[in-house]
């Protein structure tokens, strides 16, 4: 069974798998906040640089999302990610805060 994601979240994953930092950044609001690997990035340009840096370090792919839930204003997507990073493969949890048709916040955890 395929999980249907909200359009902004689907756009994020499509852009991430395509290795398009500009398209990833475009999925976010101007003042969005991303928390990943102990770092906090604020704003589209900072988010674009985060994707450039991550793509230079690692090659990875998110397969089909395994789970989607919404609670307390956050949409959690759990996905199986594999690549050339330490601990691969792993199921990551993505916590999205949506604002209109954009992502206002994202936290990525194990």
PDB file of N, CA and C in Angstrom:
ATOM      1  N   UNK A   1       0.832  -1.172   0.000  1.00  0.00           N
ATOM      2  CA  UNK A   1       0.000   0.000   0.000  1.00  0.00           C
ATOM      3  C   UNK A   1       0.888   1.250   0.000  1.00  0.00           C
ATOM      4  N   UNK A   2       0.637   2.179  -0.873  1.00  0.00           N
ATOM      5  CA  UNK A   2       1.404   3.405  -0.967  1.00  0.00           C
ATOM      6  C   UNK A   2       0.820   4.458  -0.038  1.00  0.00           C
ATOM      7  N   UNK A   3       1.693   5.123   0.701  1.00  0.00           N
ATOM      8  CA  UNK A   3       1.269   6.174   1.611  1.00  0.00           C
ATOM      9  C   UNK A   3       1.217   7.488   0.845  1.00  0.00           C
ATOM     10  N   UNK A   4       0.092   8.191   0.946  1.00  0.00           N
ATOM     11  CA  UNK A   4      -0.059   9.486   0.273  1.00  0.00           C
ATOM     12  C   UNK A   4       0.417  10.587   1.223  1.00  0.00           C
ATOM     13  N   UNK A   5       1.411  11.340   0.762  1.00  0.00           N
ATOM     14  CA  UNK A   5       1.970  12.426   1.556  1.00  0.00           C
ATOM     15  C   UNK A   5       1.345  13.761   1.154  1.00  0.00           C
ATOM     16  N   UNK A   6       1.286  14.726   2.083  1.00  0.00           N
ATOM     17  CA  UNK A   6       0.874  16.068   1.698  1.00  0.00           C
ATOM     18  C   UNK A   6       1.803  16.584   0.597  1.00  0.00           C
ATOM     19  N   UNK A   7       1.296  17.405  -0.328  1.00  0.00           N
ATOM     20  CA  UNK A   7       2.099  17.847  -1.472  1.00  0.00           C
ATOM     21  C   UNK A   7       3.443  18.478  -1.102  1.00  0.00           C
ATOM     22  N   UNK A   8       3.493  19.303  -0.056  1.00  0.00           N
ATOM     23  CA  UNK A   8       4.765  19.946   0.303  1.00  0.00           C
ATOM     24  C   UNK A   8       5.793  18.928   0.800  1.00  0.00           C
ATOM     25  N   UNK A   9       5.335  17.915   1.524  1.00  0.00           N
ATOM     26  CA  UNK A   9       6.246  16.876   2.007  1.00  0.00           C
ATOM     27  C   UNK A   9       6.698  16.004   0.848  1.00  0.00           C
ATOM     28  N   UNK A  10       5.792  15.666  -0.062  1.00  0.00           N
ATOM     29  CA  UNK A  10       6.167  14.895  -1.247  1.00  0.00           C
ATOM     30  C   UNK A  10       7.190  15.671  -2.076  1.00  0.00           C
ATOM     31  N   UNK A  11       6.991  16.984  -2.212  1.00  0.00           N
ATOM     32  CA  UNK A  11       7.934  17.826  -2.965  1.00  0.00           C
ATOM     33  C   UNK A  11       9.318  17.797  -2.316  1.00  0.00           C
ATOM     34  N   UNK A  12       9.356  17.829  -0.987  1.00  0.00           N
ATOM     35  CA  UNK A  12      10.641  17.752  -0.273  1.00  0.00           C
ATOM     36  C   UNK A  12      11.359  16.440  -0.583  1.00  0.00           C
ATOM     37  N   UNK A  13      10.651  15.315  -0.421  1.00  0.00           N
ATOM     38  CA  UNK A  13      11.292  14.020  -0.655  1.00  0.00           C
ATOM     39  C   UNK A  13      11.697  13.844  -2.121  1.00  0.00           C
ATOM     40  N   UNK A  14      10.869  14.288  -3.049  1.00  0.00           N
ATOM     41  CA  UNK A  14      11.218  14.197  -4.471  1.00  0.00           C
ATOM     42  C   UNK A  14      12.484  14.999  -4.763  1.00  0.00           C
ATOM     43  N   UNK A  15      12.555  16.218  -4.234  1.00  0.00           N
ATOM     44  CA  UNK A  15      13.724  17.071  -4.455  1.00  0.00           C
ATOM     45  C   UNK A  15      14.964  16.498  -3.788  1.00  0.00           C
ATOM     46  N   UNK A  16      14.798  15.939  -2.589  1.00  0.00           N
ATOM     47  CA  UNK A  16      15.929  15.355  -1.871  1.00  0.00           C
ATOM     48  C   UNK A  16      16.469  14.147  -2.632  1.00  0.00           C
ATOM     49  N   UNK A  17      15.597  13.266  -3.069  1.00  0.00           N
ATOM     50  CA  UNK A  17      16.052  12.087  -3.825  1.00  0.00           C
ATOM     51  C   UNK A  17      16.662  12.478  -5.170  1.00  0.00           C
ATOM     52  N   UNK A  18      16.243  13.605  -5.743  1.00  0.00           N
ATOM     53  CA  UNK A  18      16.798  14.081  -7.019  1.00  0.00           C
ATOM     54  C   UNK A  18      18.093  14.864  -6.806  1.00  0.00           C
ATOM     55  N   UNK A  19      18.490  15.054  -5.560  1.00  0.00           N
ATOM     56  CA  UNK A  19      19.691  15.812  -5.225  1.00  0.00           C
ATOM     57  C   UNK A  19      19.623  17.241  -5.764  1.00  0.00           C
ATOM     58  N   UNK A  20      18.514  17.895  -5.499  1.00  0.00           N
ATOM     59  CA  UNK A  20      18.294  19.266  -5.958  1.00  0.00           C
ATOM     60  C   UNK A  20      18.156  20.208  -4.760  1.00  0.00           C
ATOM     61  N   UNK A  21      19.270  20.778  -4.280  1.00  0.00           N
ATOM     62  CA  UNK A  21      19.201  21.682  -3.130  1.00  0.00           C
ATOM     63  C   UNK A  21      18.265  22.863  -3.357  1.00  0.00           C
ATOM     64  N   UNK A  22      18.205  23.401  -4.575  1.00  0.00           N
ATOM     65  CA  UNK A  22      17.312  24.527  -4.848  1.00  0.00           C
ATOM     66  C   UNK A  22      15.852  24.113  -4.695  1.00  0.00           C
ATOM     67  N   UNK A  23      15.502  22.939  -5.203  1.00  0.00           N
ATOM     68  CA  UNK A  23      14.121  22.454  -5.091  1.00  0.00           C
ATOM     69  C   UNK A  23      13.787  22.097  -3.642  1.00  0.00           C
ATOM     70  N   UNK A  24      14.754  21.561  -2.900  1.00  0.00           N
ATOM     71  CA  UNK A  24      14.527  21.284  -1.476  1.00  0.00           C
ATOM     72  C   UNK A  24      14.202  22.602  -0.773  1.00  0.00           C
ATOM     73  N   UNK A  25      15.034  23.611  -0.966  1.00  0.00           N
ATOM     74  CA  UNK A  25      14.826  24.899  -0.308  1.00  0.00           C
ATOM     75  C   UNK A  25      13.486  25.512  -0.693  1.00  0.00           C
ATOM     76  N   UNK A  26      13.083  25.335  -1.934  1.00  0.00           N
ATOM     77  CA  UNK A  26      11.818  25.901  -2.411  1.00  0.00           C
ATOM     78  C   UNK A  26      10.598  25.298  -1.717  1.00  0.00           C
ATOM     79  N   UNK A  27      10.743  24.121  -1.115  1.00  0.00           N
ATOM     80  CA  UNK A  27       9.636  23.467  -0.419  1.00  0.00           C
ATOM     81  C   UNK A  27       9.354  24.117   0.942  1.00  0.00           C
ATOM     82  N   UNK A  28      10.260  24.998   1.396  1.00  0.00           N
ATOM     83  CA  UNK A  28      10.180  25.587   2.729  1.00  0.00           C
ATOM     84  C   UNK A  28       9.715  27.044   2.674  1.00  0.00           C
ATOM     85  N   UNK A  29       9.189  27.516   3.809  1.00  0.00           N
ATOM     86  CA  UNK A  29       8.875  28.930   3.959  1.00  0.00           C
ATOM     87  C   UNK A  29      10.188  29.715   4.061  1.00  0.00           C
ATOM     88  N   UNK A  30      10.098  31.028   3.886  1.00  0.00           N
ATOM     89  CA  UNK A  30      11.302  31.874   3.941  1.00  0.00           C
ATOM     90  C   UNK A  30      12.046  31.761   5.266  1.00  0.00           C
ATOM     91  N   UNK A  31      11.309  31.594   6.371  1.00  0.00           N
ATOM     92  CA  UNK A  31      11.921  31.563   7.700  1.00  0.00           C
ATOM     93  C   UNK A  31      11.883  30.173   8.345  1.00  0.00           C
ATOM     94  N   UNK A  32      11.832  29.147   7.532  1.00  0.00           N
ATOM     95  CA  UNK A  32      11.746  27.768   8.039  1.00  0.00           C
ATOM     96  C   UNK A  32      12.979  27.399   8.862  1.00  0.00           C
ATOM     97  N   UNK A  33      12.785  26.415   9.750  1.00  0.00           N
ATOM     98  CA  UNK A  33      13.857  25.914  10.606  1.00  0.00           C
ATOM     99  C   UNK A  33      14.011  24.424  10.371  1.00  0.00           C
ATOM    100  N   UNK A  34      15.265  23.989  10.143  1.00  0.00           N
ATOM    101  CA  UNK A  34      15.575  22.567   9.990  1.00  0.00           C
ATOM    102  C   UNK A  34      16.549  22.169  11.081  1.00  0.00           C
ATOM    103  N   UNK A  35      16.231  21.050  11.753  1.00  0.00           N
ATOM    104  CA  UNK A  35      17.126  20.475  12.766  1.00  0.00           C
ATOM    105  C   UNK A  35      17.533  19.087  12.278  1.00  0.00           C
ATOM    106  N   UNK A  36      18.845  18.905  12.104  1.00  0.00           N
ATOM    107  CA  UNK A  36      19.358  17.623  11.622  1.00  0.00           C
ATOM    108  C   UNK A  36      20.797  17.459  12.089  1.00  0.00           C
ATOM    109  N   UNK A  37      21.123  16.284  12.563  1.00  0.00           N
ATOM    110  CA  UNK A  37      22.492  15.927  12.960  1.00  0.00           C
ATOM    111  C   UNK A  37      23.106  16.954  13.917  1.00  0.00           C
ATOM    112  N   UNK A  38      22.295  17.414  14.873  1.00  0.00           N
ATOM    113  CA  UNK A  38      22.794  18.346  15.872  1.00  0.00           C
ATOM    114  C   UNK A  38      22.954  19.781  15.397  1.00  0.00           C
ATOM    115  N   UNK A  39      22.534  20.081  14.195  1.00  0.00           N
ATOM    116  CA  UNK A  39      22.638  21.437  13.659  1.00  0.00           C
ATOM    117  C   UNK A  39      21.255  22.029  13.429  1.00  0.00           C
ATOM    118  N   UNK A  40      21.191  23.349  13.499  1.00  0.00           N
ATOM    119  CA  UNK A  40      19.947  24.061  13.217  1.00  0.00           C
ATOM    120  C   UNK A  40      20.207  25.005  12.055  1.00  0.00           C
ATOM    121  N   UNK A  41      19.355  24.940  11.054  1.00  0.00           N
ATOM    122  CA  UNK A  41      19.434  25.817   9.881  1.00  0.00           C
ATOM    123  C   UNK A  41      18.156  26.636   9.813  1.00  0.00           C
ATOM    124  N   UNK A  42      18.308  27.938   9.583  1.00  0.00           N
ATOM    125  CA  UNK A  42      17.160  28.837   9.542  1.00  0.00           C
ATOM    126  C   UNK A  42      17.164  29.588   8.212  1.00  0.00           C
ATOM    127  N   UNK A  43      16.042  29.536   7.520  1.00  0.00           N
ATOM    128  CA  UNK A  43      15.892  30.251   6.256  1.00  0.00           C
ATOM    129  C   UNK A  43      16.234  29.391   5.050  1.00  0.00           C
ATOM    130  N   UNK A  44      15.643  29.761   3.924  1.00  0.00           N
ATOM    131  CA  UNK A  44      15.816  28.967   2.697  1.00  0.00           C
ATOM    132  C   UNK A  44      17.265  28.840   2.253  1.00  0.00           C
ATOM    133  N   UNK A  45      18.028  29.929   2.306  1.00  0.00           N
ATOM    134  CA  UNK A  45      19.416  29.853   1.843  1.00  0.00           C
ATOM    135  C   UNK A  45      20.240  28.929   2.737  1.00  0.00           C
ATOM    136  N   UNK A  46      20.026  28.995   4.036  1.00  0.00           N
ATOM    137  CA  UNK A  46      20.737  28.104   4.955  1.00  0.00           C
ATOM    138  C   UNK A  46      20.324  26.651   4.717  1.00  0.00           C
ATOM    139  N   UNK A  47      19.056  26.437   4.433  1.00  0.00           N
ATOM    140  CA  UNK A  47      18.564  25.077   4.142  1.00  0.00           C
ATOM    141  C   UNK A  47      19.163  24.577   2.832  1.00  0.00           C
ATOM    142  N   UNK A  48      19.275  25.429   1.830  1.00  0.00           N
ATOM    143  CA  UNK A  48      19.896  25.037   0.562  1.00  0.00           C
ATOM    144  C   UNK A  48      21.358  24.628   0.792  1.00  0.00           C
ATOM    145  N   UNK A  49      22.090  25.424   1.587  1.00  0.00           N
ATOM    146  CA  UNK A  49      23.499  25.089   1.879  1.00  0.00           C
ATOM    147  C   UNK A  49      23.598  23.771   2.641  1.00  0.00           C
ATOM    148  N   UNK A  50      22.663  23.525   3.562  1.00  0.00           N
ATOM    149  CA  UNK A  50      22.637  22.257   4.316  1.00  0.00           C
ATOM    150  C   UNK A  50      22.529  21.080   3.352  1.00  0.00           C
ATOM    151  N   UNK A  51      21.648  21.194   2.349  1.00  0.00           N
ATOM    152  CA  UNK A  51      21.492  20.103   1.382  1.00  0.00           C
ATOM    153  C   UNK A  51      22.733  19.954   0.522  1.00  0.00           C
ATOM    154  N   UNK A  52      23.351  21.050   0.112  1.00  0.00           N
ATOM    155  CA  UNK A  52      24.594  20.979  -0.670  1.00  0.00           C
ATOM    156  C   UNK A  52      25.664  20.241   0.135  1.00  0.00           C
ATOM    157  N   UNK A  53      25.842  20.636   1.391  1.00  0.00           N
ATOM    158  CA  UNK A  53      26.851  20.018   2.255  1.00  0.00           C
ATOM    159  C   UNK A  53      26.566  18.538   2.485  1.00  0.00           C
ATOM    160  N   UNK A  54      25.302  18.210   2.763  1.00  0.00           N
ATOM    161  CA  UNK A  54      24.929  16.814   2.994  1.00  0.00           C
ATOM    162  C   UNK A  54      25.159  15.973   1.745  1.00  0.00           C
ATOM    163  N   UNK A  55      24.776  16.493   0.591  1.00  0.00           N
ATOM    164  CA  UNK A  55      24.947  15.753  -0.667  1.00  0.00           C
ATOM    165  C   UNK A  55      26.414  15.564  -1.022  1.00  0.00           C
ATOM    166  N   UNK A  56      27.282  16.485  -0.595  1.00  0.00           N
ATOM    167  CA  UNK A  56      28.716  16.337  -0.847  1.00  0.00           C
ATOM    168  C   UNK A  56      29.326  15.263   0.042  1.00  0.00           C
ATOM    169  N   UNK A  57      28.770  15.107   1.251  1.00  0.00           N
ATOM    170  CA  UNK A  57      29.293  14.122   2.204  1.00  0.00           C
ATOM    171  C   UNK A  57      28.794  12.710   1.934  1.00  0.00           C
ATOM    172  N   UNK A  58      27.503  12.579   1.601  1.00  0.00           N
ATOM    173  CA  UNK A  58      26.868  11.271   1.555  1.00  0.00           C
ATOM    174  C   UNK A  58      26.021  11.090   0.303  1.00  0.00           C
ATOM    175  N   UNK A  59      25.894   9.834  -0.069  1.00  0.00           N
ATOM    176  CA  UNK A  59      24.937   9.440  -1.104  1.00  0.00           C
ATOM    177  C   UNK A  59      23.888   8.586  -0.395  1.00  0.00           C
ATOM    178  N   UNK A  60      22.622   8.911  -0.574  1.00  0.00           N
ATOM    179  CA  UNK A  60      21.565   8.183   0.140  1.00  0.00           C
ATOM    180  C   UNK A  60      20.263   8.280  -0.636  1.00  0.00           C
ATOM    181  N   UNK A  61      19.356   7.377  -0.312  1.00  0.00           N
ATOM    182  CA  UNK A  61      18.044   7.371  -0.941  1.00  0.00           C
ATOM    183  C   UNK A  61      17.001   6.991   0.101  1.00  0.00           C
ATOM    184  N   UNK A  62      15.897   7.719   0.093  1.00  0.00           N
ATOM    185  CA  UNK A  62      14.736   7.360   0.908  1.00  0.00           C
ATOM    186  C   UNK A  62      13.832   6.504   0.046  1.00  0.00           C
ATOM    187  N   UNK A  63      13.556   5.309   0.522  1.00  0.00           N
ATOM    188  CA  UNK A  63      12.598   4.469  -0.188  1.00  0.00           C
ATOM    189  C   UNK A  63      11.198   4.903   0.214  1.00  0.00           C
ATOM    190  N   UNK A  64      10.214   4.157  -0.142  1.00  0.00           N
ATOM    191  CA  UNK A  64       8.825   4.490   0.205  1.00  0.00           C
ATOM    192  C   UNK A  64       8.692   4.791   1.691  1.00  0.00           C
ATOM    193  N   UNK A  65       7.952   5.844   2.032  1.00  0.00           N
ATOM    194  CA  UNK A  65       7.665   6.096   3.446  1.00  0.00           C
ATOM    195  C   UNK A  65       6.942   4.896   4.065  1.00  0.00           C
ATOM    196  N   UNK A  66       7.286   4.605   5.306  1.00  0.00           N
ATOM    197  CA  UNK A  66       6.703   3.454   6.000  1.00  0.00           C
ATOM    198  C   UNK A  66       5.483   3.826   6.826  1.00  0.00           C
ATOM    199  N   UNK A  67       5.426   5.085   7.283  1.00  0.00           N
ATOM    200  CA  UNK A  67       4.383   5.495   8.220  1.00  0.00           C
ATOM    201  C   UNK A  67       4.206   7.003   8.141  1.00  0.00           C
ATOM    202  N   UNK A  68       2.977   7.455   8.286  1.00  0.00           N
ATOM    203  CA  UNK A  68       2.702   8.881   8.417  1.00  0.00           C
ATOM    204  C   UNK A  68       1.657   9.057   9.514  1.00  0.00           C
ATOM    205  N   UNK A  69       1.933   9.986  10.442  1.00  0.00           N
ATOM    206  CA  UNK A  69       0.992  10.312  11.501  1.00  0.00           C
ATOM    207  C   UNK A  69       1.018  11.826  11.710  1.00  0.00           C
ATOM    208  N   UNK A  70      -0.068  12.345  12.261  1.00  0.00           N
ATOM    209  CA  UNK A  70      -0.125  13.768  12.588  1.00  0.00           C
ATOM    210  C   UNK A  70      -0.570  13.905  14.030  1.00  0.00           C
ATOM    211  N   UNK A  71       0.209  14.706  14.785  1.00  0.00           N
ATOM    212  CA  UNK A  71      -0.119  14.922  16.196  1.00  0.00           C
ATOM    213  C   UNK A  71       0.485  16.239  16.644  1.00  0.00           C
ATOM    214  N   UNK A  72      -0.287  17.008  17.408  1.00  0.00           N
ATOM    215  CA  UNK A  72       0.174  18.278  17.965  1.00  0.00           C
ATOM    216  C   UNK A  72       0.759  19.210  16.907  1.00  0.00           C
ATOM    217  N   UNK A  73       0.142  19.263  15.746  1.00  0.00           N
ATOM    218  CA  UNK A  73       0.582  20.172  14.705  1.00  0.00           C
ATOM    219  C   UNK A  73       1.795  19.725  13.907  1.00  0.00           C
ATOM    220  N   UNK A  74       2.257  18.517  14.168  1.00  0.00           N
ATOM    221  CA  UNK A  74       3.419  17.994  13.435  1.00  0.00           C
ATOM    222  C   UNK A  74       3.011  16.753  12.657  1.00  0.00           C
ATOM    223  N   UNK A  75       3.540  16.642  11.458  1.00  0.00           N
ATOM    224  CA  UNK A  75       3.337  15.455  10.637  1.00  0.00           C
ATOM    225  C   UNK A  75       4.621  14.644  10.668  1.00  0.00           C
ATOM    226  N   UNK A  76       4.534  13.422  11.201  1.00  0.00           N
ATOM    227  CA  UNK A  76       5.699  12.553  11.274  1.00  0.00           C
ATOM    228  C   UNK A  76       5.663  11.576  10.117  1.00  0.00           C
ATOM    229  N   UNK A  77       6.768  11.505   9.394  1.00  0.00           N
ATOM    230  CA  UNK A  77       6.934  10.514   8.341  1.00  0.00           C
ATOM    231  C   UNK A  77       8.146   9.668   8.707  1.00  0.00           C
ATOM    232  N   UNK A  78       7.960   8.367   8.763  1.00  0.00           N
ATOM    233  CA  UNK A  78       9.073   7.452   8.994  1.00  0.00           C
ATOM    234  C   UNK A  78       9.420   6.819   7.656  1.00  0.00           C
ATOM    235  N   UNK A  79      10.706   6.865   7.322  1.00  0.00           N
ATOM    236  CA  UNK A  79      11.136   6.318   6.041  1.00  0.00           C
ATOM    237  C   UNK A  79      12.428   5.547   6.171  1.00  0.00           C
ATOM    238  N   UNK A  80      12.582   4.553   5.321  1.00  0.00           N
ATOM    239  CA  UNK A  80      13.783   3.726   5.286  1.00  0.00           C
ATOM    240  C   UNK A  80      14.804   4.413   4.385  1.00  0.00           C
ATOM    241  N   UNK A  81      15.960   4.731   4.939  1.00  0.00           N
ATOM    242  CA  UNK A  81      16.998   5.454   4.204  1.00  0.00           C
ATOM    243  C   UNK A  81      18.242   4.584   4.150  1.00  0.00           C
ATOM    244  N   UNK A  82      18.807   4.461   2.948  1.00  0.00           N
ATOM    245  CA  UNK A  82      20.048   3.700   2.799  1.00  0.00           C
ATOM    246  C   UNK A  82      21.036   4.521   1.986  1.00  0.00           C
ATOM    247  N   UNK A  83      22.317   4.288   2.247  1.00  0.00           N
ATOM    248  CA  UNK A  83      23.350   5.018   1.529  1.00  0.00           C
ATOM    249  C   UNK A  83      24.720   4.726   2.098  1.00  0.00           C
ATOM    250  N   UNK A  84      25.648   5.659   1.876  1.00  0.00           N
ATOM    251  CA  UNK A  84      27.028   5.450   2.307  1.00  0.00           C
ATOM    252  C   UNK A  84      27.350   6.252   3.574  1.00  0.00           C
ATOM    253  N   UNK A  85      26.384   6.355   4.471  1.00  0.00           N
ATOM    254  CA  UNK A  85      26.584   7.071   5.724  1.00  0.00           C
ATOM    255  C   UNK A  85      26.694   6.070   6.873  1.00  0.00           C
ATOM    256  N   UNK A  86      27.340   6.454   7.984  1.00  0.00           N
ATOM    257  CA  UNK A  86      27.466   5.541   9.124  1.00  0.00           C
ATOM    258  C   UNK A  86      26.097   5.092   9.627  1.00  0.00           C
ATOM    259  N   UNK A  87      25.951   3.790   9.860  1.00  0.00           N
ATOM    260  CA  UNK A  87      24.711   3.234  10.385  1.00  0.00           C
ATOM    261  C   UNK A  87      23.691   2.845   9.334  1.00  0.00           C
ATOM    262  N   UNK A  88      24.036   3.029   8.057  1.00  0.00           N
ATOM    263  CA  UNK A  88      23.102   2.697   6.977  1.00  0.00           C
ATOM    264  C   UNK A  88      22.901   1.195   6.882  1.00  0.00           C
ATOM    265  N   UNK A  89      21.683   0.782   6.565  1.00  0.00           N
ATOM    266  CA  UNK A  89      20.441   1.531   6.416  1.00  0.00           C
ATOM    267  C   UNK A  89      19.814   1.817   7.774  1.00  0.00           C
ATOM    268  N   UNK A  90      18.909   2.787   7.777  1.00  0.00           N
ATOM    269  CA  UNK A  90      18.262   3.198   9.017  1.00  0.00           C
ATOM    270  C   UNK A  90      16.863   3.713   8.702  1.00  0.00           C
ATOM    271  N   UNK A  91      15.979   3.576   9.664  1.00  0.00           N
ATOM    272  CA  UNK A  91      14.653   4.176   9.554  1.00  0.00           C
ATOM    273  C   UNK A  91      14.713   5.526  10.255  1.00  0.00           C
ATOM    274  N   UNK A  92      14.521   6.592   9.506  1.00  0.00           N
ATOM    275  CA  UNK A  92      14.556   7.938  10.061  1.00  0.00           C
ATOM    276  C   UNK A  92      13.151   8.465  10.255  1.00  0.00           C
ATOM    277  N   UNK A  93      13.001   9.326  11.252  1.00  0.00           N
ATOM    278  CA  UNK A  93      11.724   9.986  11.505  1.00  0.00           C
ATOM    279  C   UNK A  93      11.881  11.461  11.120  1.00  0.00           C
ATOM    280  N   UNK A  94      10.984  11.914  10.294  1.00  0.00           N
ATOM    281  CA  UNK A  94      10.954  13.298   9.823  1.00  0.00           C
ATOM    282  C   UNK A  94       9.722  13.952  10.446  1.00  0.00           C
ATOM    283  N   UNK A  95       9.931  14.995  11.237  1.00  0.00           N
ATOM    284  CA  UNK A  95       8.828  15.717  11.856  1.00  0.00           C
ATOM    285  C   UNK A  95       8.663  17.046  11.129  1.00  0.00           C
ATOM    286  N   UNK A  96       7.580  17.184  10.398  1.00  0.00           N
ATOM    287  CA  UNK A  96       7.307  18.372   9.606  1.00  0.00           C
ATOM    288  C   UNK A  96       6.276  19.251  10.293  1.00  0.00           C
ATOM    289  N   UNK A  97       6.484  20.561  10.222  1.00  0.00           N
ATOM    290  CA  UNK A  97       5.474  21.548  10.578  1.00  0.00           C
ATOM    291  C   UNK A  97       5.124  22.251   9.279  1.00  0.00           C
ATOM    292  N   UNK A  98       3.868  22.182   8.899  1.00  0.00           N
ATOM    293  CA  UNK A  98       3.424  22.756   7.637  1.00  0.00           C
ATOM    294  C   UNK A  98       2.761  24.103   7.869  1.00  0.00           C
ATOM    295  N   UNK A  99       2.959  25.006   6.922  1.00  0.00           N
ATOM    296  CA  UNK A  99       2.312  26.319   6.951  1.00  0.00           C
ATOM    297  C   UNK A  99       1.843  26.603   5.533  1.00  0.00           C
ATOM    298  N   UNK A 100       0.526  26.513   5.345  1.00  0.00           N
ATOM    299  CA  UNK A 100      -0.011  26.648   3.991  1.00  0.00           C
ATOM    300  C   UNK A 100       0.506  25.506   3.122  1.00  0.00           C
ATOM    301  N   UNK A 101       1.062  25.847   1.978  1.00  0.00           N
ATOM    302  CA  UNK A 101       1.568  24.817   1.070  1.00  0.00           C
ATOM    303  C   UNK A 101       3.089  24.652   1.154  1.00  0.00           C
ATOM    304  N   UNK A 102       3.682  25.114   2.271  1.00  0.00           N
ATOM    305  CA  UNK A 102       5.132  25.035   2.460  1.00  0.00           C
ATOM    306  C   UNK A 102       5.455  24.362   3.789  1.00  0.00           C
ATOM    307  N   UNK A 103       6.718  24.020   3.958  1.00  0.00           N
ATOM    308  CA  UNK A 103       7.217  23.450   5.208  1.00  0.00           C
ATOM    309  C   UNK A 103       7.821  24.576   6.044  1.00  0.00           C
ATOM    310  N   UNK A 104       7.350  24.723   7.267  1.00  0.00           N
ATOM    311  CA  UNK A 104       7.856  25.766   8.163  1.00  0.00           C
ATOM    312  C   UNK A 104       8.906  25.209   9.123  1.00  0.00           C
ATOM    313  N   UNK A 105       8.907  23.897   9.313  1.00  0.00           N
ATOM    314  CA  UNK A 105       9.870  23.276  10.219  1.00  0.00           C
ATOM    315  C   UNK A 105      10.074  21.818   9.876  1.00  0.00           C
ATOM    316  N   UNK A 106      11.297  21.344  10.100  1.00  0.00           N
ATOM    317  CA  UNK A 106      11.625  19.936   9.889  1.00  0.00           C
ATOM    318  C   UNK A 106      12.676  19.535  10.908  1.00  0.00           C
ATOM    319  N   UNK A 107      12.419  18.426  11.584  1.00  0.00           N
ATOM    320  CA  UNK A 107      13.414  17.814  12.461  1.00  0.00           C
ATOM    321  C   UNK A 107      13.571  16.368  12.025  1.00  0.00           C
ATOM    322  N   UNK A 108      14.826  15.940  11.845  1.00  0.00           N
ATOM    323  CA  UNK A 108      15.126  14.584  11.405  1.00  0.00           C
ATOM    324  C   UNK A 108      15.824  13.866  12.543  1.00  0.00           C
ATOM    325  N   UNK A 109      15.246  12.706  12.950  1.00  0.00           N
ATOM    326  CA  UNK A 109      15.827  11.924  14.052  1.00  0.00           C
ATOM    327  C   UNK A 109      15.822  10.446  13.689  1.00  0.00           C
ATOM    328  N   UNK A 110      16.552   9.686  14.487  1.00  0.00           N
ATOM    329  CA  UNK A 110      16.570   8.225  14.321  1.00  0.00           C
ATOM    330  C   UNK A 110      15.410   7.647  15.089  1.00  0.00           C
TER     331      UNK A 110
END
